[in-house]
mmCIF file of C-alpha atoms and ligand atoms in Angstrom:
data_model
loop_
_atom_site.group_PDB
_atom_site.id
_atom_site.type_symbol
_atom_site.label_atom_id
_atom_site.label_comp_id
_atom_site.label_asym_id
_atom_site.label_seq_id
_atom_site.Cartn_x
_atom_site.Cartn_y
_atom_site.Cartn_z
ATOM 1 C CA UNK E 86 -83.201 58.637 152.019
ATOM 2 C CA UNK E 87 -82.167 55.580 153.776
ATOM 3 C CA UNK E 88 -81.174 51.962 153.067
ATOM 4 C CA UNK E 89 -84.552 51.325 154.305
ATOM 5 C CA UNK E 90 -86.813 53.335 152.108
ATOM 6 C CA UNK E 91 -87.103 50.473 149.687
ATOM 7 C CA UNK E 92 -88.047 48.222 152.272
ATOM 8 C CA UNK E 93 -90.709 50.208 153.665
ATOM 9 C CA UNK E 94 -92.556 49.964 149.785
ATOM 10 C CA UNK E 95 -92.315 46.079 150.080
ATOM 11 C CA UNK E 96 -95.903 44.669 149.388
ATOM 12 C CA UNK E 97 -96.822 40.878 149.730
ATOM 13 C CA UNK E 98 -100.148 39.119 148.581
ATOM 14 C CA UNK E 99 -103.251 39.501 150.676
ATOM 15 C CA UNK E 100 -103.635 36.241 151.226
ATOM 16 C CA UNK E 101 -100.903 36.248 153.541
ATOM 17 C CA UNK E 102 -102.405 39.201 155.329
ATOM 18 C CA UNK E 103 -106.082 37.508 155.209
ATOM 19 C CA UNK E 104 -103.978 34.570 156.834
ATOM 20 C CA UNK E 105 -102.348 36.699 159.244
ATOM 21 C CA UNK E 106 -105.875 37.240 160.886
ATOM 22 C CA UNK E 107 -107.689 33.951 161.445
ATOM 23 C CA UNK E 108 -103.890 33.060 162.915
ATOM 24 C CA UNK E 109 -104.164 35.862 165.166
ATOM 25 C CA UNK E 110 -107.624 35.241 165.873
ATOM 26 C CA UNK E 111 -107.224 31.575 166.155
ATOM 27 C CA UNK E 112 -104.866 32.590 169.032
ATOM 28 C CA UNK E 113 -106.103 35.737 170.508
ATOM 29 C CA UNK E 114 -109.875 36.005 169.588
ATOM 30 C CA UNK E 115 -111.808 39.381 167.445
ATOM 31 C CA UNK E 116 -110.537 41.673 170.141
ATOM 32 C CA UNK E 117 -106.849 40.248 170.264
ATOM 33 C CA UNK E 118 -106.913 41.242 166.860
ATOM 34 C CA UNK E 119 -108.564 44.694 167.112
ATOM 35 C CA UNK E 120 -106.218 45.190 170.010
ATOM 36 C CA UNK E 121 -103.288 44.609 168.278
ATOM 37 C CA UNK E 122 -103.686 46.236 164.878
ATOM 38 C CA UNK E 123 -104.452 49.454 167.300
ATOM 39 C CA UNK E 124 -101.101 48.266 169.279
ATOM 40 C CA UNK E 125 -99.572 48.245 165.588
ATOM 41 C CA UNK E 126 -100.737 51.640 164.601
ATOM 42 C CA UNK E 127 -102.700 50.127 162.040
ATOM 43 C CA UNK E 128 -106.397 50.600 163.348
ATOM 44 C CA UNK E 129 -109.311 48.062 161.591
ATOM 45 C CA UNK E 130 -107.300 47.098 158.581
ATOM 46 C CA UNK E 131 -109.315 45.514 155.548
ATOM 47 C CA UNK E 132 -107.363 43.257 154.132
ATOM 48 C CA UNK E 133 -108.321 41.673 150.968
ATOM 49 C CA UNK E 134 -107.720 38.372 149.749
ATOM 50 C CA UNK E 135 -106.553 39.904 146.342
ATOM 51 C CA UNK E 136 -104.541 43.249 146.462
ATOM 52 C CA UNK E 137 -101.097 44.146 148.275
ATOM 53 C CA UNK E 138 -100.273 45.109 151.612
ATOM 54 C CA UNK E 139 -97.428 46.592 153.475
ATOM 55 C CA UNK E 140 -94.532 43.824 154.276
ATOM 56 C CA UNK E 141 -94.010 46.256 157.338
ATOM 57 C CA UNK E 142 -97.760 45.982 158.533
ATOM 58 C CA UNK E 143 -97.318 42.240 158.959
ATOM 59 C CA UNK E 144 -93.964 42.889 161.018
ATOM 60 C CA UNK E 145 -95.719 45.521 162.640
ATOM 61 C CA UNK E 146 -98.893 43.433 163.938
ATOM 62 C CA UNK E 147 -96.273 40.548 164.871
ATOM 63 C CA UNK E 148 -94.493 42.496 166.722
ATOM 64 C CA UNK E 149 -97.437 44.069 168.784
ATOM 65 C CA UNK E 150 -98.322 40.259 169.240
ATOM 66 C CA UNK E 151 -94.610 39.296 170.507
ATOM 67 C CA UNK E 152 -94.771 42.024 172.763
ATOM 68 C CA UNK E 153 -98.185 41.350 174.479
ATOM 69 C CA UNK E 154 -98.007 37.345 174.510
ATOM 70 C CA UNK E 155 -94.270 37.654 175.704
ATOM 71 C CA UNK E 156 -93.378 34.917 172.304
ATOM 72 C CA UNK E 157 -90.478 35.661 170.121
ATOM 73 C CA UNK E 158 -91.118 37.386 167.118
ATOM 74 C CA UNK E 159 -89.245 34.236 165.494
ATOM 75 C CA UNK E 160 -91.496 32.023 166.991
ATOM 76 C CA UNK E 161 -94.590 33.917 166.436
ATOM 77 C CA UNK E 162 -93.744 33.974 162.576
ATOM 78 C CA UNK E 163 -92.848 30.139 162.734
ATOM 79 C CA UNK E 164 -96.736 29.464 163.794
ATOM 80 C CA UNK E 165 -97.711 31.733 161.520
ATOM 81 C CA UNK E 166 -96.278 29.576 158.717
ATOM 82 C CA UNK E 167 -97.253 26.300 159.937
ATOM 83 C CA UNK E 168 -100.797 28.141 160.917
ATOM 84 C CA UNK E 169 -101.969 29.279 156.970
ATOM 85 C CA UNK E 170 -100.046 26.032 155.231
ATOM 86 C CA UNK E 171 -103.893 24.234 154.667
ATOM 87 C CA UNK E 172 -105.472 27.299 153.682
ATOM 88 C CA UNK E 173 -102.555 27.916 150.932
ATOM 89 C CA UNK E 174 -102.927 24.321 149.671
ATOM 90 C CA UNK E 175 -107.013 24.523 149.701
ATOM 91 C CA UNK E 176 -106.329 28.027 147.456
ATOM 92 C CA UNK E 177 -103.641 26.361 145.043
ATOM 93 C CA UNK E 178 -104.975 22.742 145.188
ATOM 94 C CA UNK E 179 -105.273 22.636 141.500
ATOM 95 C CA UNK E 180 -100.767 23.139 141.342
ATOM 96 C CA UNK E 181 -100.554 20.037 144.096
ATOM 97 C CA UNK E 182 -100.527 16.791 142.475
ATOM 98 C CA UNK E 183 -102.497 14.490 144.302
ATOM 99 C CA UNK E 184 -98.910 11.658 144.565
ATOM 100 C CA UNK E 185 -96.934 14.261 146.332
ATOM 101 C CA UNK E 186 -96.156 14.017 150.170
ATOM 102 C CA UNK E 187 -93.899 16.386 151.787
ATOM 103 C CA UNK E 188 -90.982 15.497 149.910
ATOM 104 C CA UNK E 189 -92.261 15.923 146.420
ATOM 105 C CA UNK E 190 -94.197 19.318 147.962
ATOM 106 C CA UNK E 191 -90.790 21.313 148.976
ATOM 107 C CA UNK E 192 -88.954 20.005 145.555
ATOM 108 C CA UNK E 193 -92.163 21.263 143.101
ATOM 109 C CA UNK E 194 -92.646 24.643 145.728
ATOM 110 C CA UNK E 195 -90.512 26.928 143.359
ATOM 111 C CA UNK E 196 -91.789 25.920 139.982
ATOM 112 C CA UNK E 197 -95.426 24.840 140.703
ATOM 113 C CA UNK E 198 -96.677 26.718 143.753
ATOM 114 C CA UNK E 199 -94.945 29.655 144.031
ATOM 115 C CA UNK E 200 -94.416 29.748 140.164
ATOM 116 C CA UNK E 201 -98.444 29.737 139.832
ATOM 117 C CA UNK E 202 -98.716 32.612 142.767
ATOM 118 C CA UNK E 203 -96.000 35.040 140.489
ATOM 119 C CA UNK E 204 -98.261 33.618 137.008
ATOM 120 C CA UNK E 205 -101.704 34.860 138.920
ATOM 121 C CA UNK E 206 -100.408 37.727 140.799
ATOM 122 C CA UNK E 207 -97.894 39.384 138.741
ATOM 123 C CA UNK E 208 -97.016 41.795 141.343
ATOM 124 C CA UNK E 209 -96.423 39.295 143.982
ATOM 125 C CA UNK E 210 -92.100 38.593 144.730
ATOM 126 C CA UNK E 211 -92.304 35.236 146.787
ATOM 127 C CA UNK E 212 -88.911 34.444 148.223
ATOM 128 C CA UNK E 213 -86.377 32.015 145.810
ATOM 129 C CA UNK E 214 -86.476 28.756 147.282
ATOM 130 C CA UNK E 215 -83.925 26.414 145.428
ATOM 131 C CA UNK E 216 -84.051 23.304 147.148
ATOM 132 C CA UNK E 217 -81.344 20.239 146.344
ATOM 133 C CA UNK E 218 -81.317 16.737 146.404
ATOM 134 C CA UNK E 219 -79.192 15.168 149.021
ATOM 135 C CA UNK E 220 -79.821 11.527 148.479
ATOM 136 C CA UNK E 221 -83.112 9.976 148.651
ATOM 137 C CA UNK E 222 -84.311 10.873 152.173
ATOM 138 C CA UNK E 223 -82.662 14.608 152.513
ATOM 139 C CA UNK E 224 -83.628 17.935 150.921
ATOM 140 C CA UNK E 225 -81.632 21.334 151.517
ATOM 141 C CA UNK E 226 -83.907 24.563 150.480
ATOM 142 C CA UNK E 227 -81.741 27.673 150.337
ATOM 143 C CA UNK E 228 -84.158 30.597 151.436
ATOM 144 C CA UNK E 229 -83.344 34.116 149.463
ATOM 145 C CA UNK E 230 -85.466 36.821 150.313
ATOM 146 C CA UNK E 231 -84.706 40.615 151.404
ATOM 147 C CA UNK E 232 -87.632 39.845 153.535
ATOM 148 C CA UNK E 233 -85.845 38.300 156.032
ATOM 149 C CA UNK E 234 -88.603 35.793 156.835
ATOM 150 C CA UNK E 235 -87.115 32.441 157.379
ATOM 151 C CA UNK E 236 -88.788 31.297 160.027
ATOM 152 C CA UNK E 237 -92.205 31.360 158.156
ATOM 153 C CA UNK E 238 -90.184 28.959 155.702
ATOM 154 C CA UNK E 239 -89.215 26.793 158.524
ATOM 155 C CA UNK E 240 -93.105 26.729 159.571
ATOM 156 C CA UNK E 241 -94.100 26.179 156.518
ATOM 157 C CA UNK E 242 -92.136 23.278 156.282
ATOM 158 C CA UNK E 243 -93.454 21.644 159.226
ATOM 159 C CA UNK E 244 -97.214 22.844 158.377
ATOM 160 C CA UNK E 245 -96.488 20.827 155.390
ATOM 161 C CA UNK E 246 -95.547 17.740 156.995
ATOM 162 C CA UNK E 247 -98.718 18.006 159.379
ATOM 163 C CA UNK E 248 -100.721 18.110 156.430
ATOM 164 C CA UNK E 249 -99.815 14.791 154.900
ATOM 165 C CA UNK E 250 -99.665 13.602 158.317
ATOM 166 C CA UNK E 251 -95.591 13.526 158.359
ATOM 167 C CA UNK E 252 -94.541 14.981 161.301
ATOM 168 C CA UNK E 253 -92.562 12.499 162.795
ATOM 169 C CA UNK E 254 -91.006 11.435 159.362
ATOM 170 C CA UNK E 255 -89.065 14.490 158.755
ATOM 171 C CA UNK E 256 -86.870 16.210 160.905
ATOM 172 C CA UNK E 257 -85.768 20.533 159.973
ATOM 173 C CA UNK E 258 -81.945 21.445 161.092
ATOM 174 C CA UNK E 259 -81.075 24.945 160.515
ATOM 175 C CA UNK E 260 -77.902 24.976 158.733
ATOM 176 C CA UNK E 261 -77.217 28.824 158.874
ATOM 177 C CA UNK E 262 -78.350 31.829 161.270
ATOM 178 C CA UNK E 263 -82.038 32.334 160.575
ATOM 179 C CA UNK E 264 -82.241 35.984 160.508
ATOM 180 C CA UNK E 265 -80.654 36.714 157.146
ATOM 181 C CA UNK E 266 -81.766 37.089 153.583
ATOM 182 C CA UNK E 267 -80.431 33.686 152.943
ATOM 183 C CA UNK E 268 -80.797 30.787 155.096
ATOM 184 C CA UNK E 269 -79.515 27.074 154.666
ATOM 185 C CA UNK E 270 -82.761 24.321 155.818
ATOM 186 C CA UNK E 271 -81.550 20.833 155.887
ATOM 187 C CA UNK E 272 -84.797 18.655 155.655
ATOM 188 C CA UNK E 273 -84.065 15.076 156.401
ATOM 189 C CA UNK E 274 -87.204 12.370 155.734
ATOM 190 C CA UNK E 275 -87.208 8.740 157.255
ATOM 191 C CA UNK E 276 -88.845 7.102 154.803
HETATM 192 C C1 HEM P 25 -96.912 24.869 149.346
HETATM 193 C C2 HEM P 25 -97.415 25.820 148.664
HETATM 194 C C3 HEM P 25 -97.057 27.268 148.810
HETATM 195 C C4 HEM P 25 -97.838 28.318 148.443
HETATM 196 C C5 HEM P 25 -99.199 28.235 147.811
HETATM 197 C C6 HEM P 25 -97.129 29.532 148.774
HETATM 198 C C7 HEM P 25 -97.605 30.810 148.551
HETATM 199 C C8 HEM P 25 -96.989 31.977 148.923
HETATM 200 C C9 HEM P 25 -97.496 33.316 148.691
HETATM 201 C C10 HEM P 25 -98.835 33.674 148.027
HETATM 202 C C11 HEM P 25 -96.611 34.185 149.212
HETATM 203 C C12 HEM P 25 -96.701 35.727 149.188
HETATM 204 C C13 HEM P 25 -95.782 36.216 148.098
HETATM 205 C C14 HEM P 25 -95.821 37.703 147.821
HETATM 206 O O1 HEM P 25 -96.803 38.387 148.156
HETATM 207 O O2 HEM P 25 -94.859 38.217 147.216
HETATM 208 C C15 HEM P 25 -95.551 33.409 149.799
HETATM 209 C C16 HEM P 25 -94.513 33.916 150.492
HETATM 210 C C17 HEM P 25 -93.624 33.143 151.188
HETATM 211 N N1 HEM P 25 -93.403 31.793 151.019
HETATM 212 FE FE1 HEM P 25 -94.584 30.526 150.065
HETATM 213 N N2 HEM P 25 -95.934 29.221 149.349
HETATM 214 C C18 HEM P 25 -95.848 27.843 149.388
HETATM 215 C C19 HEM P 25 -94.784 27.092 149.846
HETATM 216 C C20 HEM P 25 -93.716 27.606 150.507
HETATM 217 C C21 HEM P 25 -92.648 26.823 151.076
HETATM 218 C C22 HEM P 25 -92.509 25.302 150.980
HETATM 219 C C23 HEM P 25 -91.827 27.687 151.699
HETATM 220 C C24 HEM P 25 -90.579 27.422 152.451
HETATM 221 C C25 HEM P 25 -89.862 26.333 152.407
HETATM 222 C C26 HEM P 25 -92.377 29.029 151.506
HETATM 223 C C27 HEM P 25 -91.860 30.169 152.044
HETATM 224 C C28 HEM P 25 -92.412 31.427 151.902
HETATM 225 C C29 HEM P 25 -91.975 32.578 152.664
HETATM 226 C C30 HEM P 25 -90.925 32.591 153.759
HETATM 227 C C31 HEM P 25 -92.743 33.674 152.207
HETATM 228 C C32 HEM P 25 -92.712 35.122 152.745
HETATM 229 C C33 HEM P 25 -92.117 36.119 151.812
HETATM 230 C C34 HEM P 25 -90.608 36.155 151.788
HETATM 231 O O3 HEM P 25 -89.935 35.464 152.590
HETATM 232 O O4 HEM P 25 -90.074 36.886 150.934
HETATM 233 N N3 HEM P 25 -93.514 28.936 150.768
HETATM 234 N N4 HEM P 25 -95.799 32.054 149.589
#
């Protein structure tokens, strides 16, 4: 046994596999897809919108796509984030209250959004997000997950801000080193 066994067990949700493909097709077409599932080692995966997946599969086809388009793996999981934000928020809509900009959205994440995923998916572990008030116009989310996946949480961040049309209201400093289990995201808003 290693320290790694457990890791290689890790499931997520299928949505964020189902996800995983219209981003990789949005980018690479059916046969970038094919191509690198096969590149993964994981030939024509089915991936269903409602059981559990591999965590490793996902790092696997990410990697296969880093490799090939010559984009970090960071960066690649960054898009990712920003990439399946609208289809997230069209398959929780009825957690998002229709008041709530991107602000509101990262302070109600933990209780309302991913607290619904864990109450309809009971096998599902989404990463601890506890994010703070700094003031009016600044937010700090501290990221905990084994998962290592921070830079989805920094693209989700800014997927959210596209979506309510925010962009160039709110600006994302990383306050720690990105590839840990627990990251520091200063969010600052001008509004
Ligand atoms: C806005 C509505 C959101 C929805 C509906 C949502 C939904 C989900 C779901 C279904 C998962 C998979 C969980 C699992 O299989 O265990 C997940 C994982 C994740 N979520 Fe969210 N999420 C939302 C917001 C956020 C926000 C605001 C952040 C970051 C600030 C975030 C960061 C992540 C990350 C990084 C993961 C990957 C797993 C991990 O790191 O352990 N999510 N989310």
């Amino acid at each position: 046994m290693t320290v790694t066994d457990g890791e290689e067990f890790d499931k997520m949700h299928g949505s964020m596999f189902v996800l995983l493909r219209r981003f990789i097709e949005h980018d690479y077409g059916y046969s970038g897809w094919a191509n690198l599932t096969e590149a993964a080692g994981i030939p024509n995966p089915s991936y269903q919108m409602l059981d559990m997946y591999p965590t490793s599969e996902l790092f696997a086809i990410l990697r296969a796509a880093s490799s090939i388009s010559g984009t970090s793996e960071y960066e690649l999981l960054e898009k990712y984030g920003e990439f399946l934000v609208p289809d997230l928020l069209l398959v929780y809509k009825k957690y998002v209250k229709p008041e709530w900009r991107t602000y509101e959205m990262l302070l109600h994440t933990e209780t309302a959004m991913h607290g619904a995923v864990k109450l309809e998916h009971d096998r599902t572990t989404p990463p601890k997000l506890l994010v703070t008030k700094k003031g009016p116009s600044q937010l700090i989310v501290d990221y905990h997950s084994h998962r290592k996946m921070a830079g989805m949480a920094v693209g989700i961040i800014k997927g959210i801000a596209k979506y309510y049309q925010e962009s160039d209201k709110v600006t994302i400093t990383m306050l720690t080193p990105t590839n840990a289990e627990r990251v520091q995201i200063k969010v600052e808003f001008e509004y």
